[in-house]
XYZ file of C-alpha atoms in Angstrom:
167
model
C 7.405 6.642 -9.655
C 5.188 4.338 -11.733
C 1.674 4.119 -13.024
C -0.716 2.124 -10.855
C -1.464 -0.383 -13.590
C 1.782 -0.521 -15.525
C 1.718 -3.445 -17.934
C 3.124 -6.798 -16.904
C 3.204 -10.216 -18.510
C 0.418 -11.545 -16.305
C -2.733 -9.397 -16.470
C -3.773 -7.563 -13.321
C -7.365 -8.499 -14.113
C -6.758 -11.869 -12.404
C -6.755 -10.272 -8.952
C -9.542 -7.883 -9.930
C -11.860 -10.701 -11.018
C -10.939 -12.847 -8.020
C -11.886 -9.903 -5.793
C -15.212 -9.490 -7.590
C -16.009 -13.208 -7.286
C -15.069 -13.375 -3.606
C -17.065 -10.241 -2.774
C -20.022 -11.606 -4.747
C -19.896 -14.891 -2.844
C -19.661 -13.055 0.467
C -22.641 -10.869 -0.404
C -24.749 -13.825 -1.562
C -24.145 -16.051 1.447
C -24.581 -13.165 3.867
C -27.836 -12.114 2.184
C -29.088 -15.708 2.179
C -28.278 -16.025 5.867
C -30.097 -12.757 6.655
C -33.193 -13.962 4.796
C -33.164 -17.324 6.555
C -32.729 -15.658 9.941
C -35.529 -13.201 9.246
C -38.044 -15.796 8.127
C -37.124 -18.756 10.357
C -35.255 -17.381 13.420
C -32.380 -19.790 12.637
C -29.294 -19.408 10.485
C -27.056 -21.407 8.226
C -24.252 -22.772 10.405
C -21.730 -22.876 7.606
C -21.935 -19.193 6.638
C -19.773 -17.821 9.450
C -16.896 -20.234 8.875
C -17.050 -19.803 5.128
C -17.328 -16.013 5.415
C -14.212 -15.846 7.585
C -12.343 -17.970 5.060
C -13.493 -15.746 2.182
C -12.486 -12.567 4.023
C -9.003 -13.937 4.653
C -8.734 -15.004 1.013
C -9.965 -11.552 -0.043
C -7.264 -9.869 2.051
C -4.591 -12.071 0.488
C -5.834 -11.476 -3.064
C -5.913 -7.753 -2.259
C -2.324 -8.028 -1.051
C -1.385 -9.685 -4.312
C -3.001 -6.828 -6.253
C -1.229 -4.262 -4.061
C 2.161 -5.849 -4.747
C 1.447 -6.125 -8.476
C 0.497 -2.448 -8.607
C 3.348 -1.383 -6.298
C 0.862 -0.028 -3.763
C 2.112 -1.880 -0.702
C 2.891 -0.080 2.561
C 6.132 1.859 2.708
C 7.579 4.832 4.553
C 7.495 7.629 2.004
C 10.125 9.654 3.822
C 12.669 7.013 2.827
C 11.173 5.683 -0.402
C 10.597 9.082 -2.035
C 13.766 10.839 -0.866
C 17.073 10.978 -2.680
C 18.073 10.399 -6.254
C 16.019 8.494 -8.790
C 18.562 5.654 -8.737
C 18.282 5.403 -4.946
C 14.478 5.308 -5.171
C 14.576 2.567 -7.778
C 17.061 0.517 -5.788
C 14.869 0.848 -2.692
C 11.841 -0.230 -4.757
C 13.795 -3.248 -5.984
C 14.962 -4.061 -2.462
C 11.392 -3.829 -1.174
C 10.127 -6.081 -3.957
C 12.886 -8.609 -3.260
C 12.067 -8.685 0.463
C 8.342 -9.125 -0.232
C 9.135 -11.981 -2.615
C 11.444 -13.627 -0.083
C 8.871 -13.338 2.717
C 5.955 -14.721 0.737
C 7.937 -17.548 -0.860
C 9.053 -18.493 2.650
C 5.461 -18.403 3.939
C 4.357 -20.480 0.924
C 7.053 -23.084 1.528
C 6.324 -23.351 5.243
C 2.565 -23.468 4.735
C 2.868 -26.511 2.470
C 3.695 -28.426 5.646
C 0.476 -27.169 7.236
C -1.548 -28.373 4.255
C 0.241 -31.711 4.331
C -0.473 -32.141 8.051
C -4.129 -31.208 7.532
C -4.352 -33.834 4.795
C -2.361 -36.528 6.564
C -4.100 -36.232 9.942
C -7.518 -35.695 8.342
C -8.120 -32.471 10.262
C -11.617 -31.069 9.991
C -12.827 -27.511 10.423
C -14.249 -26.702 13.840
C -17.525 -25.219 12.601
C -18.908 -27.515 9.949
C -16.458 -30.387 9.869
C -15.184 -30.150 6.294
C -11.577 -31.140 5.636
C -9.307 -28.352 6.893
C -7.050 -28.574 3.853
C -9.906 -27.128 1.777
C -9.102 -23.861 3.519
C -5.368 -24.178 4.133
C -4.486 -25.121 0.522
C -5.057 -21.505 -0.505
C -2.289 -20.140 1.720
C 0.664 -21.538 -0.279
C -1.127 -20.851 -3.576
C -1.839 -17.183 -2.911
C 1.501 -16.603 -1.153
C 3.254 -17.999 -4.224
C 1.181 -15.625 -6.353
C 2.217 -12.669 -4.192
C 5.854 -13.774 -4.391
C 5.662 -14.048 -8.175
C 4.044 -10.605 -8.403
C 6.898 -9.217 -6.283
C 9.464 -10.868 -8.585
C 7.687 -9.271 -11.556
C 7.829 -5.894 -9.827
C 11.539 -6.407 -9.096
C 12.185 -7.202 -12.776
C 10.159 -4.212 -13.988
C 12.070 -1.902 -11.637
C 15.352 -3.393 -12.880
C 14.424 -2.845 -16.504
C 13.530 0.761 -15.838
C 16.874 1.248 -14.084
C 18.821 -0.461 -16.865
C 17.001 1.548 -19.508
C 18.171 4.725 -17.834
C 14.645 6.019 -17.299
C 15.369 9.366 -15.618
C 18.667 10.610 -14.350
C 20.222 11.405 -11.031
C 20.728 15.043 -11.943
């Protein structure tokens, strides 16, 4: 259907570099914790909570990259069957539904961030403000939604350009 890294207006390197930075942070804090445990028989208390946060953020950034590259989960029996027009319309429908879902999650999660801020919630492990973690949910969900809108537009342009025929 399409190349994995077809060009878009926003470079795909954003997700790639975010993934590299998150993985680097995870590796560094995990390695530091291993060293401290080995030499002192104690560990940094903050590493587990921060590692969980980084893994969740990594999964969401990976989801953003998957949507941007049109590599999200689908049932190939339906998505690859039928005419080229049908396949493109299904790709557009899928992109529209992903955008709708993640914009909805982003909108609803703003309330969570607001409540964390307003009620001065703190994280259970190390006691930092909870909004430090929850603020990323609406940001990354908006990014995924925007990537899905971009995919929808690219699929529409290819359809309008008459790329391929139904014959």
